[in-house]
Coordinates of C-alpha atoms in Angstrom, one line a residue:
M1 CA 64.2 157.4 113.4
V2 CA 64.5 153.6 114.1
S3 CA 68.2 151.9 115.3
A4 CA 69.7 149.1 113.5
P5 CA 69.3 145.7 115.7
A6 CA 71.9 144.3 117.5
L7 CA 73.8 141.2 116.6
S8 CA 71.5 138.2 117.3
P9 CA 73.1 136.3 120.5
A10 CA 75.0 133.2 119.9
T11 CA 72.3 130.7 121.3
I12 CA 73.8 127.7 118.8
A13 CA 76.3 125.9 120.7
K14 CA 79.4 124.9 118.7
P15 CA 79.6 121.0 118.1
D16 CA 82.9 119.3 119.4
L17 CA 84.6 120.3 115.9
I18 CA 88.4 119.4 115.5
S19 CA 91.0 122.6 114.8
V20 CA 93.1 122.5 112.0
E21 CA 96.2 122.5 114.2
Q22 CA 94.4 119.1 116.0
A23 CA 94.3 117.5 112.7
K24 CA 97.8 118.7 111.9
S25 CA 99.3 116.4 115.1
M26 CA 96.3 113.7 114.9
D27 CA 98.1 110.3 115.3
V28 CA 97.7 107.2 113.0
A29 CA 95.3 105.5 115.7
R30 CA 92.8 108.3 115.5
M31 CA 92.9 108.7 111.7
T32 CA 92.0 105.2 111.5
D33 CA 89.3 105.5 113.8
L34 CA 88.0 108.4 112.1
F35 CA 88.3 107.0 108.8
K36 CA 86.6 103.9 110.1
A37 CA 83.6 106.1 111.4
H38 CA 82.9 108.7 108.7
L39 CA 84.6 108.0 105.4
N40 CA 85.0 104.2 104.3
P41 CA 85.5 101.2 106.7
G42 CA 85.6 98.7 103.7
Q43 CA 88.3 100.0 102.0
L44 CA 90.5 100.4 105.2
H45 CA 90.6 96.4 104.8
F46 CA 92.5 96.7 101.7
M47 CA 94.8 99.7 103.4
K48 CA 95.6 97.2 106.1
L49 CA 96.3 94.3 103.9
L50 CA 99.2 96.6 101.8
G51 CA 100.4 98.3 105.0
F52 CA 99.4 101.8 104.2
H53 CA 97.3 102.1 107.1
K54 CA 100.4 102.3 109.3
I55 CA 101.5 105.6 107.6
K56 CA 100.7 109.2 108.3
I57 CA 102.1 111.4 105.6
E58 CA 103.3 114.8 107.3
R59 CA 104.5 116.6 104.2
A60 CA 105.8 116.0 100.5
E61 CA 108.0 117.6 98.5
G62 CA 109.2 116.8 95.1
M63 CA 109.1 113.4 94.3
F64 CA 108.7 111.9 97.9
Y65 CA 106.4 111.7 100.3
I66 CA 107.7 112.2 104.3
D67 CA 105.7 110.0 107.1
Q68 CA 105.6 110.8 110.7
N69 CA 108.9 109.0 111.2
G70 CA 110.8 111.2 108.6
R71 CA 111.1 108.3 106.1
K72 CA 111.0 109.5 102.4
I73 CA 108.6 107.6 100.3
L74 CA 109.3 107.6 96.7
D75 CA 106.5 108.7 94.7
F76 CA 106.2 106.0 91.7
F77 CA 102.4 106.3 92.3
G78 CA 101.9 109.7 91.4
G79 CA 98.1 110.0 92.3
F80 CA 96.7 108.3 89.3
G81 CA 98.5 110.9 87.3
S82 CA 97.7 113.9 89.2
L83 CA 101.2 114.8 90.2
A84 CA 103.1 116.0 86.9
F85 CA 104.9 118.5 88.7
G86 CA 105.9 116.4 91.8
H87 CA 104.5 117.6 95.1
N88 CA 104.3 121.3 96.0
H89 CA 106.5 122.7 93.0
P90 CA 107.8 126.1 94.4
R91 CA 106.4 128.1 91.2
I92 CA 103.0 127.1 91.7
L93 CA 103.0 127.7 95.6
E94 CA 104.2 131.3 94.6
A95 CA 101.4 132.0 92.6
R96 CA 99.0 130.7 94.8
K97 CA 100.3 132.5 97.8
K98 CA 100.5 135.5 95.6
F99 CA 96.7 135.3 94.6
Q100 CA 96.1 134.8 98.4
E101 CA 97.9 138.0 99.5
E102 CA 96.3 140.2 96.9
K103 CA 92.9 139.2 98.3
R104 CA 91.9 138.6 94.6
Q105 CA 88.5 137.2 93.6
E106 CA 87.9 133.5 94.0
I107 CA 83.9 133.2 92.9
A108 CA 82.8 135.5 90.5
I109 CA 79.9 133.9 89.1
A110 CA 78.3 137.0 87.7
F111 CA 81.3 138.3 86.1
M112 CA 84.1 137.6 83.4
S113 CA 87.0 135.9 84.8
Q114 CA 90.5 136.7 83.6
Y115 CA 92.0 133.7 84.9
A116 CA 88.9 131.4 83.4
A117 CA 89.7 133.4 80.2
A118 CA 93.2 133.0 80.1
L119 CA 93.7 129.5 81.3
A120 CA 91.0 128.5 78.3
H121 CA 93.2 130.5 75.9
N122 CA 96.5 128.4 77.0
I123 CA 94.8 124.9 76.9
A124 CA 93.7 126.1 73.3
K125 CA 97.0 126.9 72.4
C126 CA 98.7 123.5 73.6
S127 CA 95.9 121.8 71.5
P128 CA 96.4 121.1 67.8
G129 CA 93.8 121.8 65.1
D130 CA 90.8 123.5 66.1
L131 CA 90.5 121.9 69.6
D132 CA 89.7 125.3 70.8
M133 CA 86.6 125.7 73.0
V134 CA 87.3 124.8 76.5
F135 CA 84.5 124.0 79.5
L136 CA 86.4 124.3 82.7
G137 CA 85.1 121.6 85.7
S138 CA 86.5 120.1 88.8
S139 CA 87.3 116.5 88.0
G140 CA 88.1 114.2 85.3
S141 CA 84.4 112.8 85.7
E142 CA 83.2 116.3 85.2
A143 CA 85.0 116.9 81.9
M144 CA 83.9 113.5 80.6
E145 CA 80.5 114.0 81.4
A146 CA 80.9 117.5 79.4
A147 CA 82.4 116.0 76.8
V148 CA 80.2 113.1 76.0
K149 CA 77.2 115.5 76.8
L150 CA 78.3 118.0 74.2
A151 CA 79.2 115.3 71.5
E152 CA 75.9 113.9 72.1
R153 CA 74.1 116.7 71.6
A154 CA 76.3 117.7 68.2
A155 CA 75.5 114.2 66.8
G156 CA 71.5 115.2 67.2
P157 CA 68.7 113.1 68.0
K158 CA 68.3 110.6 65.1
R159 CA 72.0 109.4 65.8
P160 CA 71.7 109.1 69.9
K161 CA 73.9 105.8 70.4
V162 CA 77.5 106.2 72.1
V163 CA 80.2 103.7 71.5
Y164 CA 82.5 102.9 74.3
A165 CA 85.0 100.1 74.5
E166 CA 85.7 97.0 76.9
N167 CA 87.6 97.7 80.0
S168 CA 87.3 101.0 79.9
F169 CA 87.4 103.9 82.5
H170 CA 85.9 107.2 82.0
G171 CA 84.4 108.1 85.5
K172 CA 81.9 107.4 88.4
T173 CA 79.3 109.9 88.0
K174 CA 76.2 108.5 86.9
G175 CA 76.6 109.7 82.9
V176 CA 79.5 108.3 82.4
L177 CA 79.4 105.0 84.6
G178 CA 77.5 104.1 81.6
I179 CA 80.3 103.8 79.5
T180 CA 82.9 102.8 82.3
D181 CA 83.3 99.1 81.6
G182 CA 83.6 98.2 85.5
Q183 CA 80.9 95.9 87.3
L184 CA 82.3 96.8 90.7
Y185 CA 81.5 100.8 89.6
R186 CA 78.4 99.9 87.9
A187 CA 77.3 97.6 90.8
D188 CA 73.3 97.6 90.6
F189 CA 72.9 101.2 89.2
R190 CA 70.6 101.7 86.2
M191 CA 72.8 102.5 83.4
A192 CA 71.9 104.6 79.9
D193 CA 69.8 102.6 77.4
N194 CA 72.0 104.4 74.6
T195 CA 75.3 102.8 74.8
V196 CA 77.0 99.9 72.8
R197 CA 80.3 98.2 74.1
I198 CA 82.9 97.0 71.5
P199 CA 86.6 95.6 71.8
F200 CA 89.1 98.1 72.2
A201 CA 91.7 98.3 69.5
D202 CA 89.7 96.4 67.2
I203 CA 89.1 98.7 64.2
E204 CA 87.2 96.0 62.5
A205 CA 84.7 95.9 65.0
V206 CA 84.2 99.7 64.6
E207 CA 84.0 99.4 61.1
R208 CA 81.3 96.8 61.0
L209 CA 79.3 98.7 63.9
F210 CA 79.4 101.9 62.0
R211 CA 78.3 100.6 58.7
S212 CA 75.1 98.4 60.3
D213 CA 73.9 101.0 62.7
P214 CA 73.5 104.2 61.4
E215 CA 72.0 105.9 64.9
V216 CA 75.5 105.3 66.1
G217 CA 76.6 109.4 66.6
V218 CA 79.6 109.2 69.2
I219 CA 82.4 107.2 70.1
V220 CA 84.1 107.7 73.3
L221 CA 88.2 106.0 73.9
E222 CA 91.0 106.3 76.3
T223 CA 94.0 106.8 74.1
I224 CA 95.8 104.8 76.4
Q225 CA 93.6 102.8 78.8
G226 CA 94.8 103.3 82.6
G227 CA 92.2 101.1 84.5
G228 CA 92.1 98.5 81.7
G229 CA 96.0 98.0 82.0
I230 CA 97.7 100.2 80.5
I231 CA 96.9 98.9 77.3
Q232 CA 97.7 100.8 74.0
A233 CA 96.4 100.8 70.1
A234 CA 98.7 101.0 66.9
A235 CA 99.1 104.0 65.1
E236 CA 97.1 102.2 62.2
Y237 CA 93.8 102.0 64.4
W238 CA 94.0 105.3 65.3
Q239 CA 94.5 106.6 61.9
K240 CA 91.6 104.4 60.6
L241 CA 89.3 105.1 63.4
R242 CA 89.7 109.0 62.0
A243 CA 88.7 108.1 58.6
L244 CA 86.2 106.0 59.7
C245 CA 84.5 108.5 61.7
D246 CA 84.8 110.9 59.0
Q247 CA 83.6 109.0 56.8
Y248 CA 80.1 107.8 59.1
G249 CA 79.9 111.3 60.5
V250 CA 80.7 109.9 64.0
L251 CA 82.0 112.1 66.5
W252 CA 85.3 110.8 68.5
V253 CA 85.7 111.9 72.0
A254 CA 89.2 110.9 73.3
D255 CA 89.4 110.4 77.1
E256 CA 93.3 112.2 77.8
V257 CA 92.3 112.7 81.3
Q258 CA 94.9 110.3 82.6
C259 CA 97.4 109.9 79.6
G260 CA 97.2 113.5 78.6
Y261 CA 99.1 116.5 80.0
G262 CA 102.6 115.5 78.6
R263 CA 102.6 112.0 80.5
S264 CA 103.0 110.0 77.3
G265 CA 106.1 111.9 76.1
R266 CA 103.4 114.5 73.9
F267 CA 101.1 117.1 75.2
Y268 CA 98.0 114.5 74.1
A269 CA 98.8 110.9 73.7
F270 CA 97.0 111.1 70.3
E271 CA 99.3 113.4 69.0
H272 CA 101.6 110.8 68.5
Y273 CA 99.4 109.1 66.0
G274 CA 99.0 112.3 63.9
V275 CA 95.5 112.4 64.4
I276 CA 92.9 114.9 66.2
P277 CA 89.5 113.6 68.0
D278 CA 86.8 116.2 68.0
V279 CA 86.4 116.2 71.8
T280 CA 88.8 115.3 74.0
A281 CA 89.0 115.9 77.8
L282 CA 92.0 116.7 80.5
A283 CA 92.2 116.8 84.4
K284 CA 94.8 115.3 86.9
S285 CA 97.7 117.4 86.5
L286 CA 95.9 120.2 85.3
G287 CA 95.7 121.5 88.7
G288 CA 99.3 121.7 89.3
G289 CA 99.1 119.2 92.0
K290 CA 97.6 121.8 94.5
A291 CA 93.8 122.1 92.6
A292 CA 90.9 120.3 91.6
V293 CA 90.7 121.3 87.8
G294 CA 88.9 119.5 84.8
A295 CA 88.5 120.5 81.2
M296 CA 86.8 119.5 77.9
I297 CA 88.1 120.8 74.8
A298 CA 86.1 120.7 71.2
R299 CA 86.7 122.0 67.9
R300 CA 84.9 125.0 67.5
E301 CA 82.2 123.8 64.8
V302 CA 81.2 121.2 67.1
Y303 CA 80.8 123.3 70.2
M304 CA 78.6 125.5 68.5
K305 CA 76.4 122.9 66.9
A306 CA 75.4 121.8 70.3
Y307 CA 75.7 125.5 72.5
G308 CA 76.5 127.9 69.6
T309 CA 73.0 130.2 69.8
P310 CA 72.2 132.6 72.9
K311 CA 69.1 129.9 73.4
T312 CA 71.5 127.2 73.8
A313 CA 74.0 128.3 75.6
M314 CA 73.5 128.0 79.3
I315 CA 72.5 124.4 78.7
H316 CA 75.7 123.3 80.0
A317 CA 77.5 126.7 81.1
M318 CA 80.3 126.4 83.6
A319 CA 79.2 125.1 87.1
T320 CA 79.7 127.0 90.4
F321 CA 83.2 125.6 91.0
G322 CA 84.4 126.0 87.2
G323 CA 87.1 128.3 86.4
M324 CA 87.6 129.4 90.5
G325 CA 90.0 132.0 90.7
E326 CA 93.0 130.8 92.3
A327 CA 92.7 127.4 90.6
C328 CA 92.7 128.6 87.2
V329 CA 95.9 130.6 88.3
T330 CA 97.7 127.4 89.5
S331 CA 96.6 125.9 86.5
I332 CA 97.6 129.1 84.6
E333 CA 101.1 128.5 86.2
A334 CA 101.3 125.1 86.0
L335 CA 100.8 125.1 81.9
N336 CA 103.9 127.5 82.0
V337 CA 106.2 125.0 84.1
L338 CA 105.6 122.3 81.9
Y339 CA 107.0 123.8 79.0
D340 CA 109.8 126.0 80.9
E341 CA 111.1 123.1 82.4
G342 CA 110.7 120.5 79.6
L343 CA 109.0 118.1 81.4
I344 CA 106.9 116.7 78.2
D345 CA 110.5 116.0 76.7
N346 CA 111.4 114.9 80.3
A347 CA 108.8 111.9 80.2
A348 CA 109.5 111.1 76.4
V349 CA 113.4 110.6 77.4
T350 CA 113.3 109.5 81.1
G351 CA 109.8 107.3 80.1
D352 CA 111.8 105.5 77.6
Y353 CA 114.7 104.9 80.2
L354 CA 112.3 103.3 82.9
L355 CA 111.0 101.3 80.0
Q356 CA 114.0 100.0 78.8
R357 CA 115.6 99.0 82.7
L358 CA 111.9 97.3 83.3
Q359 CA 112.7 95.4 80.1
A360 CA 116.0 94.1 81.1
L361 CA 114.1 93.3 84.3
K362 CA 111.5 91.0 82.7
D363 CA 114.4 89.2 80.5
K364 CA 116.0 88.5 84.1
Y365 CA 112.8 87.5 85.7
P366 CA 110.7 86.1 82.8
K367 CA 108.7 83.6 84.7
I368 CA 107.5 86.3 86.9
I369 CA 107.1 89.3 84.9
K370 CA 104.9 88.5 81.7
D371 CA 104.7 92.2 80.0
V372 CA 106.1 95.7 80.3
R373 CA 104.3 98.3 78.7
G374 CA 103.2 102.2 78.1
K375 CA 104.3 105.4 76.9
G376 CA 106.6 108.1 78.8
F377 CA 105.6 108.0 82.5
M378 CA 102.4 106.0 81.7
V379 CA 103.7 102.3 82.4
G380 CA 102.2 99.1 83.2
L381 CA 104.2 95.9 84.6
E382 CA 102.0 92.8 84.3
F383 CA 103.2 89.7 86.3
H384 CA 102.5 86.1 85.3
D385 CA 98.9 84.6 87.1
F386 CA 100.5 83.3 90.4
S387 CA 100.9 79.3 89.3
Q388 CA 102.6 80.2 86.6
T389 CA 105.6 81.6 88.9
L390 CA 106.2 78.6 91.3
P391 CA 107.9 75.5 90.7
M392 CA 106.8 73.4 88.0
V393 CA 105.5 70.7 90.4
L394 CA 103.1 73.1 92.5
R395 CA 101.6 74.8 89.1
P396 CA 98.7 72.3 88.4
I397 CA 97.6 72.3 92.0
V398 CA 97.9 76.4 92.4
S399 CA 96.3 76.9 88.7
V400 CA 93.0 76.3 89.6
L401 CA 92.9 79.5 92.1
D402 CA 94.6 81.9 89.4
D403 CA 91.6 83.5 89.0
K404 CA 90.6 84.1 93.1
L405 CA 94.8 84.6 93.4
K406 CA 94.7 87.5 90.5
G407 CA 96.2 90.6 91.9
S408 CA 97.9 88.9 94.7
L409 CA 101.3 89.0 93.6
S410 CA 101.3 92.8 92.5
G411 CA 99.6 93.5 96.2
F412 CA 102.6 91.4 97.7
V413 CA 105.3 93.6 95.8
G414 CA 103.5 96.5 96.0
A415 CA 103.0 96.2 100.0
L416 CA 106.9 95.1 100.4
L417 CA 108.6 98.0 97.8
L418 CA 106.7 100.8 100.4
R419 CA 107.6 98.4 103.6
D420 CA 111.4 97.5 102.9
Y421 CA 112.2 100.0 100.0
D422 CA 110.2 103.3 100.9
V423 CA 108.6 103.1 97.2
L424 CA 105.5 103.7 96.5
V425 CA 103.7 102.1 93.1
A426 CA 99.9 101.7 92.1
F427 CA 97.6 99.0 90.8
T428 CA 95.1 98.8 88.0
E429 CA 91.2 98.3 88.1
Y430 CA 91.0 95.7 85.7
N431 CA 93.6 93.7 85.1
R432 CA 94.8 93.1 88.9
N433 CA 98.1 91.7 87.5
V434 CA 99.6 95.0 86.8
I435 CA 101.6 97.5 88.6
R436 CA 100.8 100.7 87.3
L437 CA 103.4 103.6 87.1
E438 CA 102.8 107.2 86.8
P439 CA 105.5 108.8 88.5
P440 CA 105.8 112.9 88.3
L441 CA 107.2 114.3 85.1
I442 CA 109.8 115.8 87.1
C443 CA 111.2 112.1 87.6
Q444 CA 114.8 111.9 86.9
R445 CA 117.3 108.8 85.8
E446 CA 118.1 108.6 89.4
H447 CA 114.7 108.3 90.6
V448 CA 114.2 105.4 87.8
D449 CA 117.5 103.3 89.1
R450 CA 116.1 103.6 92.9
F451 CA 113.1 102.3 91.9
V452 CA 114.2 99.4 89.5
D453 CA 117.1 98.4 91.9
A454 CA 114.4 98.1 94.5
L455 CA 112.3 96.0 92.6
D456 CA 115.1 94.1 91.4
S457 CA 116.4 93.4 95.2
L458 CA 112.4 92.3 95.7
L459 CA 112.3 89.9 92.9
S460 CA 115.4 88.4 93.8
R461 CA 114.3 86.9 97.0
G462 CA 112.1 84.4 94.9
I463 CA 108.5 84.1 94.8
V464 CA 108.3 81.6 97.8
S465 CA 110.0 84.2 100.1
I466 CA 108.0 87.3 98.8
V467 CA 105.1 85.6 99.8
K468 CA 106.2 84.2 103.1
D469 CA 107.3 88.2 104.0
F470 CA 104.1 89.4 103.4
V471 CA 102.6 87.0 105.6
K472 CA 104.9 87.8 108.2
S473 CA 103.7 91.6 107.6
Q474 CA 100.1 90.6 108.3
V475 CA 101.2 89.0 111.4
R476 CA 102.8 91.6 113.1

């Protein structure tokens, strides 16, 4: 008989680790030091410009963040559309708590998951037509990677080219970076050589390309361009696009990562136009604001063509963290809340009210606000170039600097809205003159009024005073 050996003595010293409680009680100065040392020192520069570095969020609830001083900050940023339910929705918290208390399985890769199966069923039920095959992942980039891979494989090796649009944003991972039209993100990485770039919302360009190049197999488009500055195409564009894809046998991938999940006033933004793509993708609010969940949804015919046999089924099967138990339960409950509380309808109705109030503000400040556009709670507020907002005598002098000053006014306004009015807004990647508004779908008229009234009060100071107030904030 051999007795079992005792556990090995602890010979590895524990590093100087921060505990959960220590992290919770960390002050802003310590947070800044650690961010600079271990995360992204360059990003800290921009946070300081906007005044975001002075704030420590202690908790969040509904439409508000609460900082270290108990200040309630109205969230019109919404995590780039990730917070459809606001912060810490009670039903979603309860579903997660129950899952944890019952010690249900989280990662069970060897077995089928009832939670992943149920979530896939629910997503298919929310999707029109025969969009019913679902791949679960952890992010929008992962969902779009899956969508493009599936479409490219279904199109076949004789049609390898993938079309994308100017000012598109589909993610920062290596594959979809090749169809993300931003030099900042592309940097000096080597891109895939099978992509073709065309103008967004130009159906003649699409038709010319399809007619002239038989190697085109896939076209990938955001239904509403987020990073491009909340840019839409007319209904006729999408209807003609669907017809052209059918005519030439091209697969259409609709990126709904940001504009989907009810944000536009329909579950998918493409539903406004009476068309259905071959493949689409969701993420952001799919995780209920508490979990990282992304999904690709494809027509069964397209999916089966790519991965429909035992030999091909594992080419792009679910990854380790796709379909995790608690994440799926969170998403299941979130989808039920989305419909139970009428949040898609609220996005349509209250979003229209937001657009009306902003249009009135544009009429009031025509020399400052250039355009207001969007659908539901995906809204872009575009300012004129800086020189155009100044007195006539200064315009010729400043206009030569407009390109370098692009985004400065939106930055000034965003920083002062936070500092003086406790309102948080976002910006866009490509058109820096645009403020992006993506409040939670629980947003009510009272929240719209508070935001628009704050913006009105700020703009009433005039551009010169806004610039002076911002400069003062930087030297304090």
